[in-house]
Amino acid sequence: IPEQDWKNRLAQQTIGNLNNLKNIKISFFNTKIAREIDLWYEKELPSRKRPDFVLDIKSTFGTNQTHRLVMDAKFHEKVNIEGQIDLLYNKKDYSENNENTVFILHPDANKSIKKKKTPKDWGNDAYYGEVEMFNFSWDKERKPNHKYGAILLSPIGRSGNFLDNLQRLIGMVMQYKMEENENSSDPEPREKIFCLICGSNEHFWYKKNTKNGKGYRYETTCKECRHLYTYNYCWSCKNRLIKNGRYWSYHSSKALEEFNIECPHCSKFLLIENKENS
């Protein structure tokens, strides 16, 4: 839910010299899932850089967790995804010392991801930092782990689903980047959970033992849209893994095994590790 009178506030802020527009903010609230979002246009970072859009996401669930999603829009095709990620995340430091998630929004529908490594349907046009793809020297000791990427965002998208990539991105940050996901055999979230597809906070929740008996996994079904999603963890590095189904998952998976998730932290496959440890 946006703040009251947001349309008038936005209109008032955009009247005048367009070259001086900066730090325009609209706040959104969702008490049911305990999240608040400030959407900024041309927010000035401490470095004096001004990315196009910033989402400051805050938990109101008692953990006081926050995370910043920086999005920079490109208005031309043939975007050099690798070069732009290096420029924005590293050289311009939109990441603010690796604290923020940084994504490019682009209109290039001609298979802009030239080094596709994920079999997901969205893999030709979007990269969610789900696997190591560019071998950046400045990030060689850490996997991308959804810290940076790029998505296709165009109103002339196929099948009328042109907002799905953006919904998946914002859902990923609200669901996955608001918490520390490392080193636990119990992947139960500390934040209030929600359905990434319909946004509902009503769900059926089942806690189960993993096959090796050393940890837990959670199966969750949304009461509104009946979508099934699960919380598990990597048996190699104990990084939390979340499956939102074949289409909506932002983790990568093994070809022909859509539920065999590839860990974004260590690149091991979930089911391969299960077999080795069973």
PDB file of C-alpha atoms in Angstrom:
ATOM      1  CA  ILE A   1       0.000   0.000   0.000  1.00  0.00           C
ATOM      2  CA  PRO A   2       1.554   3.361  -0.983  1.00  0.00           C
ATOM      3  CA  GLU A   3       1.541   6.317   1.369  1.00  0.00           C
ATOM      4  CA  GLN A   4      -1.452   8.627   1.279  1.00  0.00           C
ATOM      5  CA  ASP A   5      -1.573  11.344  -1.382  1.00  0.00           C
ATOM      6  CA  TRP A   6       1.496   9.888  -3.116  1.00  0.00           C
ATOM      7  CA  LYS A   7       0.335  10.978  -6.570  1.00  0.00           C
ATOM      8  CA  ASN A   8       0.174  14.636  -5.591  1.00  0.00           C
ATOM      9  CA  ARG A   9       3.528  14.419  -3.821  1.00  0.00           C
ATOM     10  CA  LEU A  10       5.112  12.866  -6.889  1.00  0.00           C
ATOM     11  CA  ALA A  11       3.594  15.478  -9.204  1.00  0.00           C
ATOM     12  CA  GLN A  12       4.777  18.334  -6.980  1.00  0.00           C
ATOM     13  CA  GLN A  13       8.310  16.986  -6.881  1.00  0.00           C
ATOM     14  CA  THR A  14       8.533  16.722 -10.658  1.00  0.00           C
ATOM     15  CA  ILE A  15       7.457  20.311 -11.333  1.00  0.00           C
ATOM     16  CA  GLY A  16      10.357  22.584 -12.142  1.00  0.00           C
ATOM     17  CA  ASN A  17      13.835  22.028 -13.527  1.00  0.00           C
ATOM     18  CA  LEU A  18      14.074  18.358 -14.502  1.00  0.00           C
ATOM     19  CA  ASN A  19      17.865  18.512 -14.329  1.00  0.00           C
ATOM     20  CA  ASN A  20      17.688  19.154 -10.585  1.00  0.00           C
ATOM     21  CA  LEU A  21      15.407  16.255  -9.720  1.00  0.00           C
ATOM     22  CA  LYS A  22      16.879  13.972  -7.066  1.00  0.00           C
ATOM     23  CA  ASN A  23      15.990  12.169  -3.844  1.00  0.00           C
ATOM     24  CA  ILE A  24      12.338  11.717  -4.801  1.00  0.00           C
ATOM     25  CA  LYS A  25      10.763   9.166  -2.452  1.00  0.00           C
ATOM     26  CA  ILE A  26       7.474   7.248  -2.172  1.00  0.00           C
ATOM     27  CA  SER A  27       6.916   4.920   0.793  1.00  0.00           C
ATOM     28  CA  PHE A  28       4.998   1.636   0.717  1.00  0.00           C
ATOM     29  CA  PHE A  29       3.726  -0.460   3.628  1.00  0.00           C
ATOM     30  CA  ASN A  30       2.530  -4.044   4.061  1.00  0.00           C
ATOM     31  CA  THR A  31       1.674  -4.846   7.665  1.00  0.00           C
ATOM     32  CA  LYS A  32       0.655  -8.443   6.885  1.00  0.00           C
ATOM     33  CA  ILE A  33       4.156  -9.440   5.771  1.00  0.00           C
ATOM     34  CA  ALA A  34       5.912  -6.897   8.020  1.00  0.00           C
ATOM     35  CA  ARG A  35       7.770  -5.000   5.310  1.00  0.00           C
ATOM     36  CA  GLU A  36       8.209  -1.329   4.459  1.00  0.00           C
ATOM     37  CA  ILE A  37       9.725  -0.058   1.208  1.00  0.00           C
ATOM     38  CA  ASP A  38      11.012   3.366   0.257  1.00  0.00           C
ATOM     39  CA  LEU A  39      11.205   3.789  -3.510  1.00  0.00           C
ATOM     40  CA  TRP A  40      13.715   6.479  -4.486  1.00  0.00           C
ATOM     41  CA  TYR A  41      14.275   8.145  -7.822  1.00  0.00           C
ATOM     42  CA  GLU A  42      17.752   9.647  -8.349  1.00  0.00           C
ATOM     43  CA  LYS A  43      18.734   9.049  -4.727  1.00  0.00           C
ATOM     44  CA  GLU A  44      22.113  10.549  -3.960  1.00  0.00           C
ATOM     45  CA  LEU A  45      24.372   7.953  -2.341  1.00  0.00           C
ATOM     46  CA  PRO A  46      27.177   8.937   0.087  1.00  0.00           C
ATOM     47  CA  SER A  47      29.553   8.582  -2.883  1.00  0.00           C
ATOM     48  CA  ARG A  48      27.527  11.337  -4.635  1.00  0.00           C
ATOM     49  CA  LYS A  49      26.515   8.806  -7.307  1.00  0.00           C
ATOM     50  CA  ARG A  50      22.819   8.827  -8.281  1.00  0.00           C
ATOM     51  CA  PRO A  51      21.414   5.536  -9.609  1.00  0.00           C
ATOM     52  CA  ASP A  52      18.023   5.659 -11.329  1.00  0.00           C
ATOM     53  CA  PHE A  53      16.031   3.706  -8.736  1.00  0.00           C
ATOM     54  CA  VAL A  54      16.685   2.561  -5.178  1.00  0.00           C
ATOM     55  CA  LEU A  55      14.470   0.336  -3.037  1.00  0.00           C
ATOM     56  CA  ASP A  56      15.207   0.544   0.684  1.00  0.00           C
ATOM     57  CA  ILE A  57      13.466  -2.460   2.240  1.00  0.00           C
ATOM     58  CA  LYS A  58      12.930  -2.701   5.981  1.00  0.00           C
ATOM     59  CA  SER A  59      11.526  -5.469   8.160  1.00  0.00           C
ATOM     60  CA  THR A  60       9.015  -4.428  10.827  1.00  0.00           C
ATOM     61  CA  PHE A  61       8.879  -7.943  12.288  1.00  0.00           C
ATOM     62  CA  GLY A  62      11.221  -7.177  15.168  1.00  0.00           C
ATOM     63  CA  THR A  63      14.506  -8.119  13.517  1.00  0.00           C
ATOM     64  CA  ASN A  64      15.031  -4.570  12.181  1.00  0.00           C
ATOM     65  CA  GLN A  65      16.739  -6.005   9.103  1.00  0.00           C
ATOM     66  CA  THR A  66      17.180  -3.712   6.097  1.00  0.00           C
ATOM     67  CA  HIS A  67      18.485  -4.151   2.579  1.00  0.00           C
ATOM     68  CA  ARG A  68      19.014  -1.851  -0.390  1.00  0.00           C
ATOM     69  CA  LEU A  69      18.283  -2.806  -3.997  1.00  0.00           C
ATOM     70  CA  VAL A  70      19.884  -0.451  -6.526  1.00  0.00           C
ATOM     71  CA  MET A  71      18.484  -0.522 -10.067  1.00  0.00           C
ATOM     72  CA  ASP A  72      19.953   1.347 -13.012  1.00  0.00           C
ATOM     73  CA  ALA A  73      17.914   1.569 -16.208  1.00  0.00           C
ATOM     74  CA  LYS A  74      19.344   1.275 -19.716  1.00  0.00           C
ATOM     75  CA  PHE A  75      17.257   2.524 -22.614  1.00  0.00           C
ATOM     76  CA  HIS A  76      19.023   0.846 -25.526  1.00  0.00           C
ATOM     77  CA  GLU A  77      19.498  -2.687 -26.820  1.00  0.00           C
ATOM     78  CA  LYS A  78      22.750  -4.636 -27.059  1.00  0.00           C
ATOM     79  CA  VAL A  79      23.590  -3.889 -23.446  1.00  0.00           C
ATOM     80  CA  ASN A  80      26.984  -5.228 -22.353  1.00  0.00           C
ATOM     81  CA  ILE A  81      25.768  -6.970 -19.194  1.00  0.00           C
ATOM     82  CA  GLU A  82      29.223  -8.009 -18.003  1.00  0.00           C
ATOM     83  CA  GLY A  83      30.709  -4.559 -18.514  1.00  0.00           C
ATOM     84  CA  GLN A  84      27.785  -2.760 -16.911  1.00  0.00           C
ATOM     85  CA  ILE A  85      27.811  -4.968 -13.805  1.00  0.00           C
ATOM     86  CA  ASP A  86      31.541  -4.345 -13.409  1.00  0.00           C
ATOM     87  CA  LEU A  87      31.001  -0.603 -13.870  1.00  0.00           C
ATOM     88  CA  LEU A  88      28.053  -0.207 -11.503  1.00  0.00           C
ATOM     89  CA  TYR A  89      28.782  -2.732  -8.756  1.00  0.00           C
ATOM     90  CA  ASN A  90      32.548  -2.348  -8.650  1.00  0.00           C
ATOM     91  CA  LYS A  91      33.850   0.847 -10.240  1.00  0.00           C
ATOM     92  CA  LYS A  92      30.973   3.179  -9.325  1.00  0.00           C
ATOM     93  CA  ASP A  93      30.466   1.271  -6.060  1.00  0.00           C
ATOM     94  CA  TYR A  94      26.677   1.195  -6.213  1.00  0.00           C
ATOM     95  CA  SER A  95      27.117  -1.797  -3.924  1.00  0.00           C
ATOM     96  CA  GLU A  96      28.429   0.544  -1.205  1.00  0.00           C
ATOM     97  CA  ASN A  97      31.226  -1.810  -0.173  1.00  0.00           C
ATOM     98  CA  ASN A  98      29.317  -5.014  -1.067  1.00  0.00           C
ATOM     99  CA  GLU A  99      26.315  -4.140   1.102  1.00  0.00           C
ATOM    100  CA  ASN A 100      23.714  -3.526  -1.640  1.00  0.00           C
ATOM    101  CA  THR A 101      22.209  -5.666  -4.362  1.00  0.00           C
ATOM    102  CA  VAL A 102      22.788  -4.028  -7.756  1.00  0.00           C
ATOM    103  CA  PHE A 103      20.785  -4.791 -10.909  1.00  0.00           C
ATOM    104  CA  ILE A 104      20.530  -3.458 -14.438  1.00  0.00           C
ATOM    105  CA  LEU A 105      17.103  -2.980 -16.042  1.00  0.00           C
ATOM    106  CA  HIS A 106      17.309  -3.263 -19.822  1.00  0.00           C
ATOM    107  CA  PRO A 107      14.988  -3.583 -22.887  1.00  0.00           C
ATOM    108  CA  ASP A 108      17.128  -6.007 -24.941  1.00  0.00           C
ATOM    109  CA  ALA A 109      14.852  -8.956 -25.770  1.00  0.00           C
ATOM    110  CA  ASN A 110      17.350 -10.528 -28.187  1.00  0.00           C
ATOM    111  CA  LYS A 111      18.885 -13.038 -25.760  1.00  0.00           C
ATOM    112  CA  SER A 112      20.909 -10.406 -23.933  1.00  0.00           C
ATOM    113  CA  ILE A 113      22.500 -12.981 -21.609  1.00  0.00           C
ATOM    114  CA  LYS A 114      25.182 -14.269 -23.981  1.00  0.00           C
ATOM    115  CA  LYS A 115      26.757 -16.702 -21.504  1.00  0.00           C
ATOM    116  CA  LYS A 116      23.568 -18.369 -20.302  1.00  0.00           C
ATOM    117  CA  LYS A 117      24.348 -21.016 -17.679  1.00  0.00           C
ATOM    118  CA  THR A 118      20.940 -21.701 -16.202  1.00  0.00           C
ATOM    119  CA  PRO A 119      18.191 -23.786 -17.868  1.00  0.00           C
ATOM    120  CA  LYS A 120      15.431 -21.578 -16.457  1.00  0.00           C
ATOM    121  CA  ASP A 121      12.891 -20.073 -18.879  1.00  0.00           C
ATOM    122  CA  TRP A 122      14.059 -16.592 -17.960  1.00  0.00           C
ATOM    123  CA  GLY A 123      17.748 -17.428 -18.486  1.00  0.00           C
ATOM    124  CA  ASN A 124      18.065 -15.840 -21.952  1.00  0.00           C
ATOM    125  CA  ASP A 125      16.956 -12.405 -20.786  1.00  0.00           C
ATOM    126  CA  ALA A 126      17.715 -12.252 -17.077  1.00  0.00           C
ATOM    127  CA  TYR A 127      20.605 -13.007 -14.745  1.00  0.00           C
ATOM    128  CA  TYR A 128      19.935 -13.051 -11.003  1.00  0.00           C
ATOM    129  CA  GLY A 129      23.493 -13.707  -9.833  1.00  0.00           C
ATOM    130  CA  GLU A 130      22.490 -17.347  -9.411  1.00  0.00           C
ATOM    131  CA  VAL A 131      25.754 -18.807 -10.761  1.00  0.00           C
ATOM    132  CA  GLU A 132      29.236 -17.553 -11.462  1.00  0.00           C
ATOM    133  CA  MET A 133      29.105 -16.291 -15.044  1.00  0.00           C
ATOM    134  CA  PHE A 134      31.691 -13.560 -15.623  1.00  0.00           C
ATOM    135  CA  ASN A 135      34.615 -14.559 -13.379  1.00  0.00           C
ATOM    136  CA  PHE A 136      35.203 -11.036 -12.109  1.00  0.00           C
ATOM    137  CA  SER A 137      38.679 -10.660 -10.644  1.00  0.00           C
ATOM    138  CA  TRP A 138      37.270  -8.434  -7.889  1.00  0.00           C
ATOM    139  CA  ASP A 139      34.758 -11.135  -6.874  1.00  0.00           C
ATOM    140  CA  LYS A 140      36.752 -14.295  -7.548  1.00  0.00           C
ATOM    141  CA  GLU A 141      36.812 -15.440  -3.915  1.00  0.00           C
ATOM    142  CA  ARG A 142      33.040 -15.168  -3.511  1.00  0.00           C
ATOM    143  CA  LYS A 143      30.232 -16.528  -5.634  1.00  0.00           C
ATOM    144  CA  PRO A 144      27.736 -13.950  -6.991  1.00  0.00           C
ATOM    145  CA  ASN A 145      25.094 -15.257  -4.535  1.00  0.00           C
ATOM    146  CA  HIS A 146      22.443 -12.941  -5.998  1.00  0.00           C
ATOM    147  CA  LYS A 147      24.445  -9.778  -5.241  1.00  0.00           C
ATOM    148  CA  TYR A 148      24.238  -8.413  -8.799  1.00  0.00           C
ATOM    149  CA  GLY A 149      22.587  -9.095 -12.135  1.00  0.00           C
ATOM    150  CA  ALA A 150      20.393  -7.803 -14.937  1.00  0.00           C
ATOM    151  CA  ILE A 151      16.782  -8.304 -16.030  1.00  0.00           C
ATOM    152  CA  LEU A 152      14.779  -7.658 -19.159  1.00  0.00           C
ATOM    153  CA  LEU A 153      12.085  -5.052 -18.501  1.00  0.00           C
ATOM    154  CA  SER A 154      10.051  -4.012 -21.521  1.00  0.00           C
ATOM    155  CA  PRO A 155       6.330  -3.291 -22.068  1.00  0.00           C
ATOM    156  CA  ILE A 156       6.432  -5.262 -25.311  1.00  0.00           C
ATOM    157  CA  GLY A 157       7.400  -8.514 -23.599  1.00  0.00           C
ATOM    158  CA  ARG A 158       6.070 -11.794 -24.840  1.00  0.00           C
ATOM    159  CA  SER A 159       2.764 -13.268 -23.603  1.00  0.00           C
ATOM    160  CA  GLY A 160       1.935 -10.231 -21.503  1.00  0.00           C
ATOM    161  CA  ASN A 161       4.331 -11.285 -18.731  1.00  0.00           C
ATOM    162  CA  PHE A 162       6.684  -8.331 -19.074  1.00  0.00           C
ATOM    163  CA  LEU A 163       6.626  -7.584 -15.319  1.00  0.00           C
ATOM    164  CA  ASP A 164       7.518 -11.121 -14.190  1.00  0.00           C
ATOM    165  CA  ASN A 165      11.270 -10.513 -14.180  1.00  0.00           C
ATOM    166  CA  LEU A 166      10.824  -7.427 -12.007  1.00  0.00           C
ATOM    167  CA  GLN A 167       8.441  -9.237  -9.659  1.00  0.00           C
ATOM    168  CA  ARG A 168      10.928 -12.094  -9.322  1.00  0.00           C
ATOM    169  CA  LEU A 169      13.740  -9.628  -8.579  1.00  0.00           C
ATOM    170  CA  ILE A 170      11.892  -7.654  -5.911  1.00  0.00           C
ATOM    171  CA  GLY A 171      10.533 -10.890  -4.434  1.00  0.00           C
ATOM    172  CA  MET A 172      14.046 -12.318  -4.298  1.00  0.00           C
ATOM    173  CA  VAL A 173      15.394  -9.330  -2.369  1.00  0.00           C
ATOM    174  CA  MET A 174      12.461  -9.284   0.054  1.00  0.00           C
ATOM    175  CA  GLN A 175      12.583 -13.047   0.575  1.00  0.00           C
ATOM    176  CA  TYR A 176      16.263 -13.975   0.324  1.00  0.00           C
ATOM    177  CA  LYS A 177      18.472 -10.924   0.829  1.00  0.00           C
ATOM    178  CA  MET A 178      16.868  -9.677   4.051  1.00  0.00           C
ATOM    179  CA  GLU A 179      18.558 -12.429   6.071  1.00  0.00           C
ATOM    180  CA  GLU A 180      21.915 -14.108   6.493  1.00  0.00           C
ATOM    181  CA  ASN A 181      21.597 -17.384   4.596  1.00  0.00           C
ATOM    182  CA  GLU A 182      24.857 -19.110   5.535  1.00  0.00           C
ATOM    183  CA  ASN A 183      25.910 -21.978   7.789  1.00  0.00           C
ATOM    184  CA  SER A 184      22.715 -23.464   9.199  1.00  0.00           C
ATOM    185  CA  SER A 185      21.107 -26.885   8.857  1.00  0.00           C
ATOM    186  CA  ASP A 186      17.800 -25.357   9.926  1.00  0.00           C
ATOM    187  CA  PRO A 187      16.665 -23.010   7.119  1.00  0.00           C
ATOM    188  CA  GLU A 188      13.618 -21.674   8.959  1.00  0.00           C
ATOM    189  CA  PRO A 189      13.328 -17.954   8.098  1.00  0.00           C
ATOM    190  CA  ARG A 190      13.508 -15.365  10.838  1.00  0.00           C
ATOM    191  CA  GLU A 191      11.438 -12.895   8.833  1.00  0.00           C
ATOM    192  CA  LYS A 192       7.727 -13.224   8.195  1.00  0.00           C
ATOM    193  CA  ILE A 193       7.261 -15.352   5.085  1.00  0.00           C
ATOM    194  CA  PHE A 194       5.047 -14.532   2.116  1.00  0.00           C
ATOM    195  CA  CYS A 195       4.104 -16.028  -1.236  1.00  0.00           C
ATOM    196  CA  LEU A 196       6.341 -14.613  -3.956  1.00  0.00           C
ATOM    197  CA  ILE A 197       3.617 -15.195  -6.558  1.00  0.00           C
ATOM    198  CA  CYS A 198       0.500 -13.612  -5.007  1.00  0.00           C
ATOM    199  CA  GLY A 199       1.935 -11.848  -1.937  1.00  0.00           C
ATOM    200  CA  SER A 200      -0.260 -13.620   0.614  1.00  0.00           C
ATOM    201  CA  ASN A 201       0.999 -14.265   4.144  1.00  0.00           C
ATOM    202  CA  GLU A 202      -1.488 -17.114   4.728  1.00  0.00           C
ATOM    203  CA  HIS A 203       0.066 -20.544   4.301  1.00  0.00           C
ATOM    204  CA  PHE A 204       0.279 -24.155   5.444  1.00  0.00           C
ATOM    205  CA  TRP A 205       3.683 -24.827   7.048  1.00  0.00           C
ATOM    206  CA  TYR A 206       5.281 -28.265   7.500  1.00  0.00           C
ATOM    207  CA  LYS A 207       8.641 -28.946   9.176  1.00  0.00           C
ATOM    208  CA  LYS A 208      10.358 -32.181   8.124  1.00  0.00           C
ATOM    209  CA  ASN A 209      13.671 -33.920   8.736  1.00  0.00           C
ATOM    210  CA  THR A 210      16.153 -34.103   5.876  1.00  0.00           C
ATOM    211  CA  LYS A 211      17.011 -37.541   4.523  1.00  0.00           C
ATOM    212  CA  ASN A 212      20.320 -37.710   6.360  1.00  0.00           C
ATOM    213  CA  GLY A 213      18.682 -36.786   9.664  1.00  0.00           C
ATOM    214  CA  LYS A 214      21.141 -33.940  10.233  1.00  0.00           C
ATOM    215  CA  GLY A 215      18.850 -30.998   9.514  1.00  0.00           C
ATOM    216  CA  TYR A 216      15.404 -29.779   8.533  1.00  0.00           C
ATOM    217  CA  ARG A 217      13.453 -28.612   5.522  1.00  0.00           C
ATOM    218  CA  TYR A 218      10.138 -26.779   5.320  1.00  0.00           C
ATOM    219  CA  GLU A 219       7.311 -27.303   2.863  1.00  0.00           C
ATOM    220  CA  THR A 220       4.919 -24.394   2.503  1.00  0.00           C
ATOM    221  CA  THR A 221       1.699 -24.058   0.517  1.00  0.00           C
ATOM    222  CA  CYS A 222       0.049 -20.680  -0.030  1.00  0.00           C
ATOM    223  CA  LYS A 223      -3.580 -20.705   1.103  1.00  0.00           C
ATOM    224  CA  GLU A 224      -4.537 -18.141  -1.524  1.00  0.00           C
ATOM    225  CA  CYS A 225      -3.007 -19.423  -4.787  1.00  0.00           C
ATOM    226  CA  ARG A 226      -1.952 -22.929  -3.608  1.00  0.00           C
ATOM    227  CA  HIS A 227       1.600 -22.415  -4.808  1.00  0.00           C
ATOM    228  CA  LEU A 228       4.118 -24.770  -3.203  1.00  0.00           C
ATOM    229  CA  TYR A 229       7.496 -23.462  -2.087  1.00  0.00           C
ATOM    230  CA  THR A 230      10.165 -25.036   0.105  1.00  0.00           C
ATOM    231  CA  TYR A 231      13.009 -23.971   2.372  1.00  0.00           C
ATOM    232  CA  ASN A 232      16.034 -26.257   2.352  1.00  0.00           C
ATOM    233  CA  TYR A 233      19.804 -25.909   2.698  1.00  0.00           C
ATOM    234  CA  CYS A 234      22.899 -26.909   0.781  1.00  0.00           C
ATOM    235  CA  TRP A 235      24.415 -30.069   2.218  1.00  0.00           C
ATOM    236  CA  SER A 236      27.865 -28.872   1.219  1.00  0.00           C
ATOM    237  CA  CYS A 237      28.037 -25.348   2.713  1.00  0.00           C
ATOM    238  CA  LYS A 238      24.722 -25.157   4.638  1.00  0.00           C
ATOM    239  CA  ASN A 239      23.554 -22.114   2.669  1.00  0.00           C
ATOM    240  CA  ARG A 240      19.776 -21.595   2.736  1.00  0.00           C
ATOM    241  CA  LEU A 241      17.981 -22.534  -0.505  1.00  0.00           C
ATOM    242  CA  ILE A 242      14.431 -21.508  -1.394  1.00  0.00           C
ATOM    243  CA  LYS A 243      12.436 -23.178  -4.155  1.00  0.00           C
ATOM    244  CA  ASN A 244       9.573 -21.116  -5.542  1.00  0.00           C
ATOM    245  CA  GLY A 245       8.723 -23.559  -8.316  1.00  0.00           C
ATOM    246  CA  ARG A 246      10.168 -23.994 -11.777  1.00  0.00           C
ATOM    247  CA  TYR A 247       9.232 -20.566 -13.138  1.00  0.00           C
ATOM    248  CA  TRP A 248       9.508 -18.291 -10.097  1.00  0.00           C
ATOM    249  CA  SER A 249      12.701 -19.645  -8.511  1.00  0.00           C
ATOM    250  CA  TYR A 250      15.659 -17.297  -8.818  1.00  0.00           C
ATOM    251  CA  HIS A 251      18.210 -20.023  -7.976  1.00  0.00           C
ATOM    252  CA  SER A 252      19.585 -22.002 -10.888  1.00  0.00           C
ATOM    253  CA  SER A 253      18.905 -25.716 -11.320  1.00  0.00           C
ATOM    254  CA  LYS A 254      20.312 -28.746 -13.070  1.00  0.00           C
ATOM    255  CA  ALA A 255      19.235 -29.252 -16.681  1.00  0.00           C
ATOM    256  CA  LEU A 256      16.302 -31.704 -16.917  1.00  0.00           C
ATOM    257  CA  GLU A 257      16.042 -31.695 -13.096  1.00  0.00           C
ATOM    258  CA  GLU A 258      14.145 -28.506 -12.358  1.00  0.00           C
ATOM    259  CA  PHE A 259      13.978 -29.118  -8.601  1.00  0.00           C
ATOM    260  CA  ASN A 260      17.687 -29.914  -8.278  1.00  0.00           C
ATOM    261  CA  ILE A 261      18.827 -26.496  -7.096  1.00  0.00           C
ATOM    262  CA  GLU A 262      22.366 -25.225  -7.633  1.00  0.00           C
ATOM    263  CA  CYS A 263      23.630 -23.444  -4.555  1.00  0.00           C
ATOM    264  CA  PRO A 264      24.417 -19.778  -5.336  1.00  0.00           C
ATOM    265  CA  HIS A 265      27.072 -19.796  -2.620  1.00  0.00           C
ATOM    266  CA  CYS A 266      29.187 -22.871  -3.490  1.00  0.00           C
ATOM    267  CA  SER A 267      27.708 -24.054  -6.840  1.00  0.00           C
ATOM    268  CA  LYS A 268      27.005 -27.606  -5.589  1.00  0.00           C
ATOM    269  CA  PHE A 269      23.740 -29.275  -6.628  1.00  0.00           C
ATOM    270  CA  LEU A 270      21.308 -30.140  -3.841  1.00  0.00           C
ATOM    271  CA  LEU A 271      20.329 -33.648  -4.926  1.00  0.00           C
ATOM    272  CA  ILE A 272      23.872 -34.682  -5.810  1.00  0.00           C
ATOM    273  CA  GLU A 273      24.929 -33.766  -2.290  1.00  0.00           C
ATOM    274  CA  ASN A 274      21.949 -35.652  -0.860  1.00  0.00           C
ATOM    275  CA  LYS A 275      22.981 -38.840  -2.649  1.00  0.00           C
ATOM    276  CA  GLU A 276      26.558 -38.509  -1.436  1.00  0.00           C
ATOM    277  CA  ASN A 277      25.453 -38.040   2.151  1.00  0.00           C
ATOM    278  CA  SER A 278      22.630 -40.598   2.278  1.00  0.00           C
TER     279      SER A 278
END
